[in-house]
Coordinates of C-alpha atoms and ligand atoms in Angstrom, one line a residue:
M1 CA 14.3 -28.8 -9.3
L2 CA 11.8 -26.2 -8.5
N3 CA 10.2 -24.0 -11.3
K4 CA 10.9 -20.3 -10.8
I5 CA 7.8 -18.5 -9.9
I6 CA 9.1 -15.4 -8.2
S7 CA 10.4 -12.9 -10.8
E8 CA 14.2 -12.4 -11.0
D9 CA 13.6 -8.6 -10.6
N10 CA 11.8 -9.1 -7.3
I11 CA 14.6 -11.4 -6.0
Q12 CA 17.4 -9.0 -7.0
S13 CA 15.6 -6.0 -5.6
A14 CA 14.8 -7.8 -2.3
K15 CA 18.4 -9.0 -2.0
K16 CA 19.7 -5.4 -2.3
L17 CA 17.3 -4.2 0.5
I18 CA 18.3 -7.1 2.7
N19 CA 22.0 -6.6 2.2
K20 CA 21.6 -2.9 3.2
A21 CA 19.5 -3.6 6.3
D22 CA 20.7 -4.4 9.8
K23 CA 17.4 -4.4 11.7
I24 CA 14.5 -6.2 10.0
V25 CA 11.0 -6.4 11.3
I26 CA 8.5 -9.0 10.0
F27 CA 4.8 -8.2 10.3
S28 CA 2.0 -10.7 10.0
H29 CA -1.8 -10.5 10.4
R30 CA -4.3 -10.3 13.2
S31 CA -5.3 -13.7 14.6
P32 CA -2.1 -15.2 13.2
D33 CA -2.5 -18.8 12.0
G34 CA 0.0 -21.5 11.3
D35 CA 1.1 -20.0 8.0
A36 CA 1.4 -16.5 9.4
I37 CA 3.6 -17.7 12.3
G38 CA 5.4 -20.5 10.2
S39 CA 6.3 -18.1 7.3
S40 CA 7.4 -15.3 9.7
L41 CA 9.5 -17.5 11.9
G42 CA 10.9 -19.3 8.8
L43 CA 12.1 -16.0 7.4
Y44 CA 13.2 -14.9 10.9
H45 CA 15.5 -17.9 11.2
F46 CA 16.9 -17.4 7.7
L47 CA 17.6 -13.7 8.3
N48 CA 19.3 -14.5 11.6
E49 CA 21.6 -16.8 9.7
L50 CA 22.5 -13.8 7.5
G51 CA 23.5 -12.0 10.7
K52 CA 20.5 -9.6 10.8
Q53 CA 18.7 -8.4 13.9
V54 CA 15.2 -9.6 13.4
N55 CA 11.9 -9.2 15.1
V56 CA 8.5 -10.8 14.3
I57 CA 5.5 -8.6 15.3
V58 CA 1.9 -9.7 15.2
P59 CA -1.2 -7.7 16.4
N60 CA -2.5 -10.3 18.8
D61 CA -1.5 -13.6 20.3
Y62 CA -1.1 -16.8 18.2
P63 CA -3.0 -20.0 19.2
V64 CA -1.4 -22.3 21.8
F65 CA -1.0 -25.2 19.4
L66 CA 1.7 -23.3 17.6
N67 CA 3.7 -22.7 20.8
W68 CA 6.2 -25.5 20.0
M69 CA 7.7 -23.5 17.0
P70 CA 11.4 -22.7 17.5
D71 CA 11.8 -19.2 18.9
C72 CA 8.0 -18.5 19.0
D73 CA 8.7 -16.9 22.4
Q74 CA 10.6 -14.2 20.6
I75 CA 7.5 -13.0 18.8
L76 CA 6.4 -9.5 19.9
V77 CA 2.6 -9.3 20.4
D78 CA 1.6 -5.7 19.8
E79 CA -1.5 -6.0 22.0
N80 CA 0.7 -7.1 25.0
N81 CA 3.4 -4.5 24.6
R82 CA 2.5 -1.6 22.4
E83 CA 5.4 0.6 23.4
L84 CA 8.0 -2.0 22.6
A85 CA 6.3 -2.8 19.3
K86 CA 6.3 0.8 18.3
E87 CA 10.0 1.3 19.3
T88 CA 11.0 -1.9 17.4
V89 CA 9.2 -0.8 14.2
E90 CA 10.7 2.7 14.5
A91 CA 14.2 1.3 14.7
A92 CA 13.8 -1.0 11.7
D93 CA 15.7 -0.5 8.4
L94 CA 13.4 -2.9 6.4
I95 CA 9.9 -4.4 6.9
F96 CA 8.5 -7.6 5.6
C97 CA 4.7 -8.1 5.4
L98 CA 4.0 -11.8 5.4
D99 CA 0.7 -13.7 4.7
F100 CA -1.5 -10.6 4.3
N101 CA -2.4 -8.4 1.4
G102 CA -4.1 -5.4 2.9
K103 CA -3.0 -3.0 5.7
K104 CA -6.3 -3.5 7.5
R105 CA -5.3 -7.0 8.3
V106 CA -2.7 -5.9 10.9
G107 CA -5.4 -4.1 12.9
T108 CA -3.9 -2.0 15.7
M109 CA -0.5 -2.1 13.9
E110 CA -1.7 -0.3 10.8
P111 CA -0.5 3.2 12.0
L112 CA 3.0 1.7 12.6
L113 CA 3.1 0.6 8.9
D114 CA 1.7 3.9 7.7
V115 CA 4.2 6.1 9.3
S116 CA 7.3 3.9 8.8
P117 CA 9.5 5.5 6.1
V118 CA 11.5 2.3 5.4
K119 CA 11.1 0.0 2.4
K120 CA 8.6 -2.8 2.7
I121 CA 8.5 -6.2 1.0
M122 CA 5.2 -8.2 0.8
I123 CA 5.4 -12.0 0.4
D124 CA 1.8 -13.3 0.3
H125 CA -0.6 -15.6 -1.4
H126 CA -4.0 -13.9 -1.0
P127 CA -5.7 -12.6 -4.2
D128 CA -5.8 -8.9 -5.1
P129 CA -3.0 -7.4 -3.0
E130 CA -3.1 -3.7 -2.1
S131 CA -0.1 -1.7 -3.2
F132 CA 1.4 -0.5 0.1
C133 CA 4.8 -2.2 -0.3
D134 CA 7.8 -1.3 -2.4
I135 CA 8.2 -4.9 -3.6
T136 CA 5.1 -7.1 -3.9
I137 CA 5.7 -10.8 -4.2
S138 CA 2.2 -12.1 -4.5
H139 CA 1.4 -15.6 -5.7
P140 CA -2.3 -16.7 -5.0
E141 CA -1.6 -19.9 -7.0
I142 CA 0.7 -21.1 -4.2
S143 CA -1.0 -22.7 -1.3
S144 CA 0.9 -21.1 1.6
T145 CA 3.1 -18.1 2.3
S146 CA 5.5 -20.5 4.0
E147 CA 6.1 -22.3 0.6
L148 CA 6.9 -18.9 -0.9
I149 CA 9.4 -18.3 1.9
F150 CA 11.1 -21.6 1.0
R151 CA 11.2 -20.5 -2.7
F152 CA 12.4 -17.1 -1.8
I153 CA 15.3 -18.4 0.3
C154 CA 16.3 -20.9 -2.4
R155 CA 16.2 -18.2 -5.1
M156 CA 18.5 -16.0 -3.0
G157 CA 20.9 -18.9 -3.4
D158 CA 20.8 -19.8 0.3
F159 CA 19.3 -23.3 0.6
E160 CA 22.4 -24.1 2.7
L161 CA 21.4 -21.5 5.3
I162 CA 18.1 -23.2 6.0
T163 CA 18.5 -24.6 9.5
K164 CA 16.4 -27.4 11.0
A165 CA 14.5 -24.8 13.0
C166 CA 13.8 -22.8 9.9
A167 CA 12.7 -25.9 8.0
E168 CA 10.3 -26.9 10.9
C169 CA 8.6 -23.5 10.7
I170 CA 8.2 -23.6 6.9
Y171 CA 6.8 -27.1 7.0
A172 CA 4.3 -26.2 9.8
G173 CA 3.0 -23.3 7.7
M174 CA 2.7 -25.4 4.6
M175 CA 0.9 -28.1 6.5
T176 CA -1.6 -25.9 8.4
D177 CA -2.6 -23.9 5.3
T178 CA -3.4 -27.0 3.3
C179 CA -5.2 -28.8 6.2
A180 CA -2.3 -31.3 6.4
F181 CA -2.0 -31.5 2.6
T182 CA -5.7 -32.3 2.0
L183 CA -6.6 -29.0 0.3
N184 CA -4.9 -27.0 -2.4
S185 CA -2.1 -29.5 -2.3
N186 CA -1.9 -31.2 -5.7
S187 CA 1.1 -29.4 -6.9
P188 CA 4.1 -31.8 -7.2
A189 CA 6.4 -29.0 -6.2
I190 CA 4.9 -29.1 -2.6
Y191 CA 6.2 -32.7 -2.2
Y192 CA 9.6 -31.8 -3.7
I193 CA 9.9 -29.0 -1.2
I194 CA 8.9 -31.4 1.6
S195 CA 11.6 -33.8 0.5
Q196 CA 14.1 -30.9 0.7
L197 CA 12.8 -30.0 4.2
L198 CA 13.2 -33.6 5.3
E199 CA 16.9 -33.3 4.2
K200 CA 17.1 -30.7 6.9
D201 CA 16.2 -33.5 9.4
I202 CA 12.7 -32.3 10.3
D203 CA 10.3 -34.9 11.8
K204 CA 7.1 -34.3 9.9
D205 CA 5.1 -36.8 11.8
D206 CA 6.1 -35.2 15.1
I207 CA 5.2 -31.7 13.7
Y208 CA 1.8 -33.0 12.8
A209 CA 1.2 -34.4 16.3
K210 CA 2.6 -31.3 18.1
T211 CA 0.2 -29.1 16.1
F212 CA -3.0 -31.1 15.6
N213 CA -3.1 -33.6 18.4
R214 CA -3.4 -31.0 21.0
N215 CA -7.0 -31.3 22.2
T216 CA -7.9 -31.4 25.8
E217 CA -10.7 -33.6 27.0
N218 CA -12.8 -30.4 27.6
K219 CA -12.1 -29.2 24.0
M220 CA -13.3 -32.5 22.6
R221 CA -16.5 -32.3 24.7
F222 CA -16.9 -28.7 23.5
N223 CA -16.7 -29.9 19.9
G224 CA -19.5 -32.5 20.7
F225 CA -21.7 -29.8 22.3
V226 CA -21.2 -27.5 19.3
L227 CA -22.1 -30.1 16.8
L228 CA -25.1 -31.2 18.7
K229 CA -26.5 -27.9 19.9
R230 CA -25.0 -25.1 17.8
M231 CA -24.8 -26.4 14.3
K232 CA -27.6 -26.0 11.8
V233 CA -27.5 -27.6 8.4
L234 CA -29.4 -25.7 5.7
K235 CA -29.9 -28.6 3.3
R236 CA -31.3 -26.5 0.4
Y237 CA -28.1 -24.4 0.4
K238 CA -25.7 -27.2 1.3
T239 CA -24.6 -24.9 4.1
A240 CA -23.7 -25.5 7.8
V241 CA -24.0 -22.6 10.2
I242 CA -22.4 -22.7 13.7
T243 CA -23.0 -19.9 16.2
L244 CA -20.9 -19.5 19.3
S245 CA -21.9 -17.0 21.9
T246 CA -19.6 -15.6 24.6
D247 CA -21.7 -17.4 27.1
D248 CA -20.9 -20.8 25.4
I249 CA -17.3 -19.9 25.4
I250 CA -17.2 -18.9 29.0
K251 CA -19.3 -21.9 30.1
F252 CA -16.9 -24.4 28.6
G253 CA -13.9 -22.3 29.6
V254 CA -12.4 -22.7 26.1
Q255 CA -9.6 -20.5 24.9
K256 CA -9.7 -18.5 21.7
G257 CA -7.4 -21.0 19.9
D258 CA -9.9 -23.8 20.9
T259 CA -12.4 -22.4 18.4
E260 CA -9.9 -22.4 15.5
G261 CA -10.8 -25.7 13.8
I262 CA -14.5 -25.7 14.5
V263 CA -15.4 -24.2 11.2
N264 CA -13.8 -27.2 9.5
L265 CA -15.9 -29.8 11.4
P266 CA -19.0 -29.6 9.1
M267 CA -16.8 -29.9 6.0
S268 CA -16.7 -33.7 6.5
I269 CA -20.5 -33.9 5.9
E270 CA -20.8 -35.1 2.3
D271 CA -23.6 -32.7 1.4
V272 CA -22.1 -29.6 2.9
T273 CA -20.4 -27.2 0.4
L274 CA -20.2 -24.1 2.7
S275 CA -19.5 -23.9 6.4
A276 CA -19.9 -20.7 8.4
L277 CA -18.8 -20.1 12.0
F278 CA -20.1 -17.0 13.8
R279 CA -18.2 -16.3 17.0
E280 CA -19.2 -13.6 19.4
E281 CA -16.3 -11.5 20.8
K282 CA -16.3 -8.5 23.1
D283 CA -17.4 -5.9 20.6
V284 CA -17.5 -7.8 17.2
I285 CA -18.8 -10.9 15.6
R286 CA -16.0 -12.8 13.8
I287 CA -17.0 -14.9 10.8
S288 CA -15.0 -17.8 9.4
L289 CA -16.0 -19.4 6.1
R290 CA -14.9 -22.6 4.5
S291 CA -16.0 -24.0 1.2
K292 CA -15.4 -27.0 -1.2
G293 CA -14.5 -27.0 -4.9
F294 CA -15.0 -23.8 -6.8
F295 CA -17.4 -22.1 -4.5
P296 CA -16.0 -18.6 -3.7
S297 CA -16.3 -18.3 0.1
N298 CA -14.2 -15.1 -0.1
K299 CA -16.9 -13.5 -2.3
I300 CA -19.5 -14.0 0.4
A301 CA -17.0 -12.8 3.1
K302 CA -16.4 -9.6 1.0
D303 CA -20.0 -9.0 -0.1
I304 CA -21.7 -9.5 3.3
F305 CA -19.0 -8.8 5.9
G306 CA -16.4 -6.6 4.2
G307 CA -13.8 -9.3 4.7
G308 CA -11.8 -11.5 2.3
G309 CA -9.4 -14.4 2.1
H310 CA -9.0 -17.4 -0.2
L311 CA -11.5 -19.2 -2.4
N312 CA -12.0 -22.0 0.1
A313 CA -11.1 -20.2 3.4
S314 CA -12.1 -16.7 4.3
G315 CA -13.5 -14.5 7.0
G316 CA -14.9 -11.2 8.0
E317 CA -16.5 -9.3 10.8
F318 CA -19.9 -7.9 11.7
H319 CA -20.9 -5.1 14.1
G320 CA -24.2 -6.0 15.7
S321 CA -25.7 -9.1 17.4
L322 CA -25.0 -12.7 16.7
D323 CA -28.6 -13.2 15.4
D324 CA -28.3 -10.2 13.1
A325 CA -25.0 -11.5 11.7
V326 CA -26.5 -14.9 11.0
A327 CA -29.7 -13.3 9.5
A328 CA -27.6 -11.2 7.1
F329 CA -25.8 -14.3 6.0
T330 CA -28.9 -16.5 5.5
K331 CA -30.8 -13.7 3.8
A332 CA -28.0 -13.6 1.2
L333 CA -27.7 -17.3 0.6
P334 CA -30.4 -17.5 -2.2
D335 CA -28.1 -15.2 -4.3
Y336 CA -25.5 -17.9 -4.2
E337 CA -27.8 -20.9 -4.6
R338 CA -26.8 -21.6 -8.2
L339 CA -23.1 -21.8 -7.1
L340 CA -23.8 -23.9 -4.0
T341 CA -25.7 -26.8 -5.6
Ligands
LIG401 P1 -9.9 -17.9 9.6 O1 -11.3 -18.4 9.4 O2 -8.9 -19.0 9.8 O3 -9.8 -16.8 10.7 O4 -9.4 -17.1 8.3 C1 -9.4 -17.8 7.1 C2 -8.8 -16.9 6.0 O5 -9.7 -15.7 5.8 C3 -7.4 -16.4 6.2 O6 -6.7 -16.6 5.1 C4 -7.6 -14.9 6.5 O7 -6.5 -14.3 5.9 C5 -8.9 -14.5 5.9 N1 -9.7 -13.6 6.8 C6 -10.2 -13.9 8.0 N2 -10.8 -12.8 8.5 C7 -10.7 -11.8 7.6 C8 -11.1 -10.4 7.6 O8 -11.7 -9.9 8.5 N3 -10.7 -9.7 6.4 C9 -10.0 -10.3 5.4 N4 -9.7 -9.6 4.4 N5 -9.6 -11.6 5.4 C10 -9.9 -12.3 6.5
LIG402 MN1 -1.6 -18.3 4.5

């Protein structure tokens, strides 16, 4: 049996709102990852079983390695169809906000959230949620929003309504946010939940392969190039820095999703505690940070780049040149030296 972590008040209030709603919209964050898409589609399949009309909306496209998820082709991408996204949100009776804790994280969709008069329910696991929802189900101690969706559905009394498709999406979200159960994944409840998802006939080995074994030859060679030419290891600070210019990305013809896992590569170096990826985009530098143990990567993300995230996985952005972004980061490293070593 699972311990109850979501409060009974929140479950009952959410249940009332769901019962009253016909059209439900699920929002998730910009640059949606496996947990954003897994939790959103997991909830989508469940609400469909309840007979609701459901739409998942994200600000920009999800990476191709998630394109096997059941009904992912139903996801509305705001950037590709702003008019339809606006109309869909305007028609909604209820909005779920999944896997994000602040309105800024939905980028171009923030005005849609702001003007919508309907009730909003947040289900998320990032620390320090902002209070823009009527019900805030926030559990930073849980390693994925997808796990929270499983718990939410069970607490609604609806385990029976979890279909195989729903279970696949939930499993994929739990798997991706824990790096295939190698980070933040010591809670026995995770493995109880997996056993319950297996009862729904999911093939977890196939889900792993469909998600992670998706490299092209070109992508593998790009990884090699990046490690050889674009990674610097700052031994004193146990920090690896990778810079990717738009020229690099164009030269190798890699897609945005191809740069996803690169920040994780230096984490297998024994003496690296912090890994930072700086990726040049059209008008912004995006920063991804990963750390080991108790080192708060999200504090660096917030202090230097106005971003946020989890202790061990966070990000932010910088307006300026790639060199200036890296300089701002390396200049600040001595302030964190005590924590890094
Ligand atoms: P990734 O490096 O995979 O893009 O992001 C890792 C984590 O950092 C995610 O949990 C994401 O929510 C968070 N994150 C990434 N970029 C930002 C940002 O610009 N602002 C905030 N607040 N969080 C971010
Ligand atoms: Mn997540």
